[in-house]
XYZ file of C-alpha atoms in Angstrom:
392
model
C -36.782 -44.903 15.545
C -32.877 -45.085 15.220
C -33.320 -42.137 12.130
C -35.255 -39.729 14.522
C -33.192 -40.117 16.950
C -30.352 -39.029 14.892
C -32.666 -36.250 12.969
C -32.831 -33.904 16.517
C -29.054 -33.852 17.173
C -28.409 -33.284 13.226
C -30.848 -30.339 13.552
C -29.606 -28.584 16.557
C -26.176 -29.009 15.427
C -27.316 -27.655 11.925
C -28.810 -24.750 14.114
C -25.199 -24.769 16.011
C -23.363 -24.088 13.197
C -25.537 -21.362 11.063
C -25.258 -19.088 14.069
C -21.540 -19.834 14.671
C -20.394 -18.002 11.878
C -17.452 -15.160 11.529
C -17.697 -13.126 14.138
C -19.206 -9.156 13.234
C -17.198 -6.467 15.027
C -19.229 -3.861 15.992
C -19.621 -0.357 14.012
C -16.507 1.513 14.335
C -18.497 4.655 15.857
C -19.439 2.164 18.997
C -16.161 1.487 20.121
C -14.310 3.723 22.692
C -11.420 5.351 21.451
C -9.128 3.487 23.635
C -10.645 0.397 22.817
C -10.097 0.353 18.816
C -10.423 -2.463 16.601
C -6.867 -3.926 16.167
C -4.503 -3.840 12.802
C -5.301 -7.592 11.215
C -1.767 -9.308 10.446
C -3.033 -12.586 9.964
C -3.166 -11.935 6.335
C -1.171 -10.323 4.045
C -1.828 -6.588 3.865
C -4.137 -4.073 2.411
C -1.869 -1.132 1.155
C -3.901 1.700 -0.125
C -2.042 3.114 -2.850
C -2.337 6.441 -2.788
C -5.525 6.326 -0.563
C -8.676 4.270 -2.593
C -7.328 6.510 -5.973
C -9.566 4.394 -8.278
C -12.541 6.081 -7.150
C -11.348 9.596 -5.962
C -8.397 11.200 -6.819
C -4.893 10.474 -5.506
C -3.488 11.460 -2.102
C -5.910 13.393 -0.948
C -7.646 13.583 2.307
C -11.063 12.259 0.920
C -9.250 9.111 -0.830
C -7.448 7.950 2.325
C -10.440 8.691 4.140
C -12.374 6.163 1.442
C -9.794 3.998 1.538
C -9.986 3.320 5.235
C -13.871 3.066 5.139
C -13.166 0.578 2.370
C -10.817 -1.914 5.010
C -7.789 -0.538 4.593
C -4.539 -2.201 6.524
C -1.938 0.333 5.275
C -2.878 3.828 3.732
C 0.012 4.715 1.097
C 1.888 8.134 0.570
C 4.810 9.941 -1.260
C 6.175 12.289 0.470
C 8.068 15.624 -1.337
C 8.949 18.974 -0.011
C 7.391 22.473 -1.140
C 9.837 24.976 -1.410
C 9.587 26.508 2.570
C 10.448 23.160 3.616
C 7.153 21.443 4.365
C 6.373 17.963 3.403
C 4.054 17.168 1.122
C 1.579 13.941 -0.031
C 2.171 13.926 -3.929
C 3.571 11.443 -5.600
C 4.887 13.371 -9.289
C 8.180 15.380 -8.784
C 6.071 17.690 -10.667
C 2.209 19.287 -10.949
C 1.574 18.717 -14.347
C -0.295 15.097 -14.283
C -2.204 15.472 -11.241
C -3.517 19.141 -10.438
C -4.601 22.241 -12.387
C -1.515 24.421 -11.972
C -1.538 24.807 -15.675
C -4.706 27.199 -15.474
C -3.262 29.311 -12.745
C -1.677 32.160 -15.049
C 0.044 33.142 -11.948
C 2.021 30.390 -11.785
C 3.246 30.641 -15.862
C 6.462 31.616 -15.657
C 7.293 29.110 -12.528
C 8.321 26.093 -15.203
C 11.613 25.115 -15.029
C 13.725 22.140 -16.354
C 15.486 19.708 -13.970
C 17.613 15.897 -14.055
C 15.530 13.986 -12.591
C 17.002 10.607 -11.896
C 19.250 11.130 -14.795
C 16.694 12.395 -17.459
C 15.706 16.385 -17.979
C 12.134 16.527 -16.991
C 10.244 20.213 -17.799
C 7.280 21.179 -15.567
C 6.214 22.484 -12.485
C 7.860 21.492 -9.471
C 6.453 20.900 -6.181
C 10.279 22.471 -4.818
C 9.509 25.449 -6.761
C 6.371 26.315 -4.978
C 5.711 27.356 -1.394
C 2.912 25.149 0.699
C 0.362 28.330 0.469
C 0.695 28.328 -3.153
C 0.337 24.786 -3.303
C -2.395 24.715 -1.399
C -3.995 27.284 -4.100
C -3.777 24.530 -6.477
C -6.730 21.609 -6.853
C -6.028 18.212 -7.685
C -7.292 16.034 -10.346
C -7.342 12.343 -11.452
C -4.800 10.859 -13.249
C -6.384 8.604 -16.139
C -9.043 9.966 -18.044
C -11.231 6.395 -17.623
C -11.457 7.327 -14.049
C -14.438 8.781 -12.470
C -13.670 12.372 -12.919
C -16.789 13.979 -10.938
C -14.204 14.757 -7.835
C -11.735 17.305 -10.381
C -11.142 20.081 -8.419
C -12.531 19.104 -5.376
C -9.775 18.434 -3.052
C -6.193 20.256 -2.056
C -2.739 18.612 -1.768
C -1.906 17.572 1.916
C 0.740 17.562 3.749
C 2.352 14.862 5.971
C 1.118 15.965 9.083
C -2.471 16.192 7.903
C -2.286 12.563 6.063
C -1.013 11.162 10.020
C -3.950 13.103 11.289
C -5.828 11.062 9.201
C -4.594 7.507 9.728
C -4.985 8.352 13.626
C -7.716 9.768 13.866
C -9.076 6.532 11.911
C -12.032 4.917 14.108
C -9.792 1.779 13.648
C -6.063 1.070 13.942
C -4.654 1.809 10.636
C -1.334 1.750 9.610
C 0.766 4.454 7.470
C 3.191 3.706 4.692
C 4.929 6.622 3.618
C 7.694 6.705 1.053
C 10.888 8.967 0.887
C 9.901 10.005 -2.764
C 13.022 11.278 -4.792
C 15.804 12.367 -2.027
C 18.436 12.957 -4.114
C 15.651 15.711 -6.315
C 14.837 16.816 -3.007
C 18.006 17.277 -1.062
C 19.357 19.287 -4.228
C 17.025 22.166 -4.410
C 15.235 22.280 -0.826
C 17.642 23.707 2.435
C 15.978 23.681 5.711
C 17.429 26.478 8.466
C 19.041 24.002 10.821
C 21.092 22.087 7.772
C 19.137 18.877 8.039
C 18.400 16.671 5.627
C 14.851 15.756 3.830
C 14.928 12.121 5.486
C 15.950 13.856 8.646
C 12.609 15.833 8.283
C 10.920 12.841 7.177
C 11.858 10.950 10.420
C 11.390 13.984 12.704
C 7.527 13.659 11.639
C 7.461 10.404 12.344
C 8.656 10.617 16.052
C 6.246 13.724 16.540
C 3.473 12.042 16.350
C 4.715 8.997 18.350
C 5.265 6.571 15.533
C 8.117 3.850 16.817
C 9.206 0.406 17.393
C 10.492 -2.340 15.365
C 8.313 -4.485 13.260
C 5.241 -6.266 15.786
C 6.637 -4.894 18.414
C 4.361 -3.326 21.145
C 4.954 0.367 19.955
C 4.437 -0.491 16.490
C 1.318 -2.503 16.575
C -0.299 0.434 18.412
C 0.581 2.947 15.775
C 2.044 0.311 12.394
C 3.711 2.725 9.744
C 6.378 1.118 7.058
C 8.879 3.118 5.503
C 9.599 2.957 1.923
C 12.118 4.260 -0.668
C 14.177 3.326 -4.151
C 16.643 5.126 -2.430
C 18.952 2.566 -0.907
C 20.935 5.168 0.981
C 18.009 6.635 2.389
C 17.259 3.612 3.542
C 20.518 2.706 5.538
C 20.434 6.628 6.514
C 16.962 6.648 7.969
C 18.050 3.347 9.868
C 20.323 5.255 11.901
C 17.330 7.919 13.069
C 14.287 5.106 13.708
C 13.890 1.530 14.215
C 10.280 1.479 12.209
C 10.539 -1.416 9.621
C 11.516 -0.446 6.590
C 10.547 -1.579 3.073
C 13.100 -1.365 -0.691
C 11.245 -0.377 -3.723
C 12.540 -2.019 -6.395
C 11.369 -0.352 -9.963
C 11.631 -2.098 -13.601
C 14.626 -3.991 -14.792
C 15.601 -1.326 -16.661
C 15.394 1.099 -14.396
C 18.827 1.508 -11.926
C 18.608 3.184 -8.519
C 18.302 6.462 -8.216
C 21.122 7.149 -5.727
C 23.812 4.385 -6.437
C 22.818 3.411 -9.891
C 22.876 0.166 -9.245
C 21.139 -2.043 -11.525
C 17.654 -4.161 -10.949
C 20.280 -7.998 -11.468
C 22.113 -6.285 -8.677
C 19.434 -5.182 -5.878
C 17.656 -8.412 -6.460
C 21.139 -10.925 -5.522
C 21.267 -13.349 -3.329
C 24.717 -11.506 -1.885
C 22.200 -8.009 -2.294
C 19.187 -9.213 -0.414
C 21.550 -10.301 2.214
C 22.939 -6.928 2.621
C 19.876 -5.033 2.973
C 18.187 -7.401 5.141
C 20.141 -5.550 7.765
C 18.211 -2.448 6.834
C 15.226 -3.655 5.963
C 12.480 -6.173 6.922
C 11.103 -6.661 3.039
C 11.285 -5.538 -0.433
C 8.343 -3.794 -2.659
C 8.777 -4.959 -6.312
C 6.698 -3.835 -9.739
C 4.993 -6.756 -9.927
C 5.530 -7.435 -13.554
C 9.273 -8.057 -12.135
C 7.890 -11.021 -10.266
C 5.803 -12.748 -13.035
C 7.162 -11.428 -16.063
C 4.620 -10.669 -19.120
C 4.815 -11.057 -22.757
C 1.621 -9.962 -24.626
C -0.005 -9.041 -22.168
C 0.037 -12.862 -20.413
C 1.663 -14.151 -17.376
C 5.113 -15.660 -17.698
C 6.806 -18.613 -15.696
C 7.272 -16.661 -11.951
C 10.570 -15.938 -11.022
C 12.174 -16.664 -7.871
C 12.302 -13.766 -6.472
C 9.380 -14.215 -4.224
C 10.850 -17.344 -2.765
C 14.657 -16.147 -2.499
C 13.278 -12.774 -0.619
C 11.483 -14.870 1.915
C 14.717 -17.245 2.656
C 16.623 -13.977 3.116
C 13.738 -13.345 6.106
C 11.742 -10.466 3.659
C 8.320 -9.598 3.371
C 7.395 -9.138 -0.618
C 4.648 -6.206 -1.182
C 4.568 -6.064 -4.818
C 2.919 -2.621 -6.659
C 0.025 -2.008 -7.862
C -2.575 -3.416 -8.359
C -6.107 -2.131 -10.428
C -9.308 -3.496 -10.970
C -9.545 -2.006 -15.005
C -9.562 -4.238 -18.166
C -6.262 -1.859 -19.540
C -4.516 -3.121 -16.460
C -5.253 -6.754 -15.878
C -3.159 -9.425 -17.668
C -5.492 -11.818 -19.670
C -4.925 -14.540 -17.658
C -7.199 -13.227 -15.267
C -10.054 -12.897 -17.509
C -11.133 -9.254 -16.300
C -11.627 -10.167 -12.938
C -9.481 -8.467 -10.199
C -10.412 -11.202 -7.680
C -8.761 -13.809 -9.803
C -5.342 -11.533 -9.644
C -5.639 -10.866 -6.166
C -6.113 -14.653 -5.480
C -3.352 -16.022 -7.592
C -0.385 -13.581 -6.317
C -1.882 -14.190 -2.826
C -2.418 -18.240 -2.877
C 0.396 -19.226 -5.894
C 2.830 -16.602 -5.212
C 2.935 -15.964 -1.372
C 2.710 -12.251 -1.152
C 2.680 -10.560 1.941
C 1.307 -7.596 0.797
C -0.558 -5.517 -2.454
C -0.386 -2.248 -3.194
C -4.301 -1.442 -5.002
C -5.474 1.234 -6.247
C -9.008 -0.078 -5.010
C -8.487 -1.057 -1.610
C -12.278 -2.246 -1.428
C -11.788 -5.012 -4.082
C -8.879 -6.277 -1.834
C -10.753 -6.378 0.641
C -14.085 -7.704 -0.069
C -11.929 -10.718 -1.566
C -10.300 -11.323 1.079
C -13.237 -11.299 3.554
C -14.892 -13.485 0.800
C -12.101 -15.770 1.182
C -12.135 -15.706 4.947
C -15.750 -16.606 5.106
C -15.435 -19.579 2.315
C -12.133 -21.338 4.794
C -14.484 -20.468 7.599
C -17.311 -22.127 6.282
C -15.360 -24.858 4.590
C -13.850 -25.875 7.847
C -17.313 -25.537 9.875
C -18.856 -28.193 7.501
C -15.833 -30.498 7.894
C -16.678 -30.377 11.777
C -19.940 -30.460 10.978
C -19.930 -34.243 8.694
C -17.276 -35.653 11.588
C -19.742 -34.897 14.298
C -22.341 -36.678 12.154
C -20.192 -39.366 11.580
C -19.984 -39.865 15.266
C -23.441 -39.281 15.992
C -24.418 -41.585 13.627
C -22.037 -44.150 14.464
C -22.724 -44.180 18.213
C -26.742 -44.199 17.406
C -25.572 -47.036 15.554
C -23.726 -48.743 17.780
C -26.763 -48.495 20.708
């Protein structure tokens, strides 16, 4: 009899736990405009690097919309300028690698050679084309081993168009724009009012209501991080907006583009203590956080722990699914890479070309943690019941 008495509550508990899994949010299309799902802040940020560009050509409207569909917390972009001073979303200072500019005979005389970060670079520069001319080009996939079916279908978009994509999303999606190559832009583009590139950049953010310090009410309503490899630009814009800023850090061999400081200087404790007055985090290339030799990970550096000790977040770049980018330690498994960086290295955000993969990993991890907790609670309840029935 004792076993039958115990079985009934046991079955009830199984039903209870089975029906109390992780709640599913309603479909975005079913939510009222003023009732959008807020930005998640309980796990590392999923930062869609140039959109979901592992699938669709980078920095296009389609790539950003796909990233939002796939669960991105932030959509990331690089901001450059056209000849006529319109801010655009484009990564390279030249158009050669990701557009069909070479097929446009009318632009054949536009090729130039400029110094970019100390290197003479030849190509078709965005700063030599008006917005109208840039809009006549079509974007293509950067890597030949990625899906080519979207080549030639999408145009370059403006910063304002990018912002509109985020604001029109069915849930709160943050933006993560970079002040890209400000030295070059300020050299070649002049605005009538005498403003700098950085002024136009911040002015656009203000125009669309982006404001507020990290985690403030205003920020959570319209989240944004401002990023740059140029410390001078970050310090300058700190006087224009209280939006949180991220200092990007390149390879150990590349100095800062505006101050010519070495990697070792800008990652020193003294410099982190200085820059924390202007930024909330750093964005290092991941292979400088954990060095790589012959495609195998080596002993991690202490950069993450030291940054955290200075109250700085760490958002490394870039995570990519393809075997050519995955280190041998991960056995061709991008989930294993995400697990390593989130749970062993302890980063606060990840720039990824494959937003959906990171989102799926984090959802799977959340389910697993929830299931483990539920199972533990269930065992405790069963043990308690068995004990009480035994006493009876």
